[in-house]
Amino acid sequence: MRASLVLTPASEQVRLVATGRVSAVELVEAHLAQIARLNPSLNAFVDIRAESARAEAAAQDFLIAQGAQELFACDLATLFEQLTQANWNRAQLDP
């Protein structure tokens, strides 16, 4: 399942983690493996925060095990801010 996990829609990935069919750590590891496999030829990622991602996933798994009702600690405002900053940085590099 690990290889196909990265091709699964994000909403389904969330459901799999929420129902315990896949751990957040397993999901992160699947994506990191895909990045490691493809990034040398694509050069799509400049900064890969693998250890931080693993730690955040482990924390998420802990919260789920404790019965947390809300999945994923990242709120949409933070995510939007990060994406906006990444797009701005990319725009500065493109002529």
PDB file of C-alpha atoms in Angstrom:
ATOM      1  CA  MET A   1       0.000   0.000   0.000  1.00  0.00           C
ATOM      2  CA  ARG A   2       2.913   2.360   0.712  1.00  0.00           C
ATOM      3  CA  ALA A   3       3.780   3.057  -2.941  1.00  0.00           C
ATOM      4  CA  SER A   4       0.179   3.749  -3.910  1.00  0.00           C
ATOM      5  CA  LEU A   5      -0.389   5.885  -0.823  1.00  0.00           C
ATOM      6  CA  VAL A   6       1.307   8.927  -2.359  1.00  0.00           C
ATOM      7  CA  LEU A   7      -1.042   8.726  -5.351  1.00  0.00           C
ATOM      8  CA  THR A   8      -4.123   8.636  -3.127  1.00  0.00           C
ATOM      9  CA  PRO A   9      -6.100  11.908  -2.976  1.00  0.00           C
ATOM     10  CA  ALA A  10      -5.209  14.045   0.052  1.00  0.00           C
ATOM     11  CA  SER A  11      -8.736  13.818   1.454  1.00  0.00           C
ATOM     12  CA  GLU A  12      -8.457  10.022   1.403  1.00  0.00           C
ATOM     13  CA  GLN A  13      -5.034  10.181   3.045  1.00  0.00           C
ATOM     14  CA  VAL A  14      -6.569  12.186   5.895  1.00  0.00           C
ATOM     15  CA  ARG A  15      -9.369   9.638   6.221  1.00  0.00           C
ATOM     16  CA  LEU A  16      -6.875   6.762   6.321  1.00  0.00           C
ATOM     17  CA  VAL A  17      -4.944   8.449   9.135  1.00  0.00           C
ATOM     18  CA  ALA A  18      -8.125   9.398  10.998  1.00  0.00           C
ATOM     19  CA  THR A  19      -9.441   5.829  10.902  1.00  0.00           C
ATOM     20  CA  GLY A  20      -6.106   4.328  11.891  1.00  0.00           C
ATOM     21  CA  ARG A  21      -5.624   2.379   8.676  1.00  0.00           C
ATOM     22  CA  VAL A  22      -2.394   4.346   8.125  1.00  0.00           C
ATOM     23  CA  SER A  23      -0.329   6.198  10.691  1.00  0.00           C
ATOM     24  CA  ALA A  24       0.789   9.756  10.100  1.00  0.00           C
ATOM     25  CA  VAL A  25       4.384   8.505  10.321  1.00  0.00           C
ATOM     26  CA  GLU A  26       3.726   5.914   7.620  1.00  0.00           C
ATOM     27  CA  LEU A  27       2.163   8.591   5.418  1.00  0.00           C
ATOM     28  CA  VAL A  28       5.144  10.914   5.869  1.00  0.00           C
ATOM     29  CA  GLU A  29       7.605   8.084   5.197  1.00  0.00           C
ATOM     30  CA  ALA A  30       5.766   7.225   1.963  1.00  0.00           C
ATOM     31  CA  HIS A  31       5.988  10.819   0.782  1.00  0.00           C
ATOM     32  CA  LEU A  32       9.630  11.167   1.815  1.00  0.00           C
ATOM     33  CA  ALA A  33      10.460   7.989  -0.120  1.00  0.00           C
ATOM     34  CA  GLN A  34       8.710   9.414  -3.185  1.00  0.00           C
ATOM     35  CA  ILE A  35      10.623  12.674  -2.832  1.00  0.00           C
ATOM     36  CA  ALA A  36      13.926  10.797  -2.478  1.00  0.00           C
ATOM     37  CA  ARG A  37      13.112   8.754  -5.567  1.00  0.00           C
ATOM     38  CA  LEU A  38      11.994  11.604  -7.832  1.00  0.00           C
ATOM     39  CA  ASN A  39      13.718  14.755  -6.593  1.00  0.00           C
ATOM     40  CA  PRO A  40      17.179  14.018  -8.039  1.00  0.00           C
ATOM     41  CA  SER A  41      15.740  14.252 -11.556  1.00  0.00           C
ATOM     42  CA  LEU A  42      12.991  16.816 -10.875  1.00  0.00           C
ATOM     43  CA  ASN A  43      14.859  19.093  -8.473  1.00  0.00           C
ATOM     44  CA  ALA A  44      11.468  20.197  -7.152  1.00  0.00           C
ATOM     45  CA  PHE A  45      12.442  20.459  -3.475  1.00  0.00           C
ATOM     46  CA  VAL A  46      15.149  22.779  -2.250  1.00  0.00           C
ATOM     47  CA  ASP A  47      14.637  22.194   1.475  1.00  0.00           C
ATOM     48  CA  ILE A  48      13.421  18.798   2.636  1.00  0.00           C
ATOM     49  CA  ARG A  49      12.504  18.913   6.318  1.00  0.00           C
ATOM     50  CA  ALA A  50      12.453  15.128   6.767  1.00  0.00           C
ATOM     51  CA  GLU A  51      13.246  15.008  10.475  1.00  0.00           C
ATOM     52  CA  SER A  52      10.779  17.780  11.296  1.00  0.00           C
ATOM     53  CA  ALA A  53       8.106  16.042   9.230  1.00  0.00           C
ATOM     54  CA  ARG A  54       8.751  12.763  11.023  1.00  0.00           C
ATOM     55  CA  ALA A  55       8.561  14.469  14.428  1.00  0.00           C
ATOM     56  CA  GLU A  56       5.324  16.273  13.532  1.00  0.00           C
ATOM     57  CA  ALA A  57       3.826  13.019  12.255  1.00  0.00           C
ATOM     58  CA  ALA A  58       4.801  11.181  15.443  1.00  0.00           C
ATOM     59  CA  ALA A  59       3.187  13.961  17.492  1.00  0.00           C
ATOM     60  CA  GLN A  60       0.050  13.668  15.384  1.00  0.00           C
ATOM     61  CA  ASP A  61      -0.049   9.897  15.905  1.00  0.00           C
ATOM     62  CA  PHE A  62       0.303  10.472  19.645  1.00  0.00           C
ATOM     63  CA  LEU A  63      -2.624  12.922  19.642  1.00  0.00           C
ATOM     64  CA  ILE A  64      -4.776  10.477  17.685  1.00  0.00           C
ATOM     65  CA  ALA A  65      -3.886   7.698  20.129  1.00  0.00           C
ATOM     66  CA  GLN A  66      -4.964  10.005  22.973  1.00  0.00           C
ATOM     67  CA  GLY A  67      -8.354  10.439  21.323  1.00  0.00           C
ATOM     68  CA  ALA A  68      -7.880  13.831  19.676  1.00  0.00           C
ATOM     69  CA  GLN A  69     -10.901  14.730  17.584  1.00  0.00           C
ATOM     70  CA  GLU A  70      -9.186  17.297  15.386  1.00  0.00           C
ATOM     71  CA  LEU A  71      -6.628  16.005  12.952  1.00  0.00           C
ATOM     72  CA  PHE A  72      -3.461  17.823  12.055  1.00  0.00           C
ATOM     73  CA  ALA A  73      -2.159  20.672  14.142  1.00  0.00           C
ATOM     74  CA  CYS A  74      -1.470  22.968  11.177  1.00  0.00           C
ATOM     75  CA  ASP A  75      -4.258  25.459  10.670  1.00  0.00           C
ATOM     76  CA  LEU A  76      -5.231  26.741   7.237  1.00  0.00           C
ATOM     77  CA  ALA A  77      -3.996  30.274   7.928  1.00  0.00           C
ATOM     78  CA  THR A  78      -0.494  28.982   8.657  1.00  0.00           C
ATOM     79  CA  LEU A  79      -0.558  26.741   5.601  1.00  0.00           C
ATOM     80  CA  PHE A  80      -1.717  29.622   3.389  1.00  0.00           C
ATOM     81  CA  GLU A  81       1.024  31.860   4.776  1.00  0.00           C
ATOM     82  CA  GLN A  82       3.675  29.228   4.060  1.00  0.00           C
ATOM     83  CA  LEU A  83       2.408  28.647   0.524  1.00  0.00           C
ATOM     84  CA  THR A  84       2.215  32.376  -0.158  1.00  0.00           C
ATOM     85  CA  GLN A  85       5.796  32.858   1.059  1.00  0.00           C
ATOM     86  CA  ALA A  86       6.994  29.919  -1.061  1.00  0.00           C
ATOM     87  CA  ASN A  87       5.273  31.342  -4.148  1.00  0.00           C
ATOM     88  CA  TRP A  88       6.732  34.801  -3.482  1.00  0.00           C
ATOM     89  CA  ASN A  89      10.223  33.317  -3.109  1.00  0.00           C
ATOM     90  CA  ARG A  90       9.799  31.377  -6.346  1.00  0.00           C
ATOM     91  CA  ALA A  91       8.585  34.510  -8.172  1.00  0.00           C
ATOM     92  CA  GLN A  92      11.707  36.360  -7.070  1.00  0.00           C
ATOM     93  CA  LEU A  93      13.886  33.678  -8.679  1.00  0.00           C
ATOM     94  CA  ASP A  94      12.063  33.566 -12.014  1.00  0.00           C
ATOM     95  CA  PRO A  95      13.056  36.257 -14.529  1.00  0.00           C
TER      96      PRO A  95
END
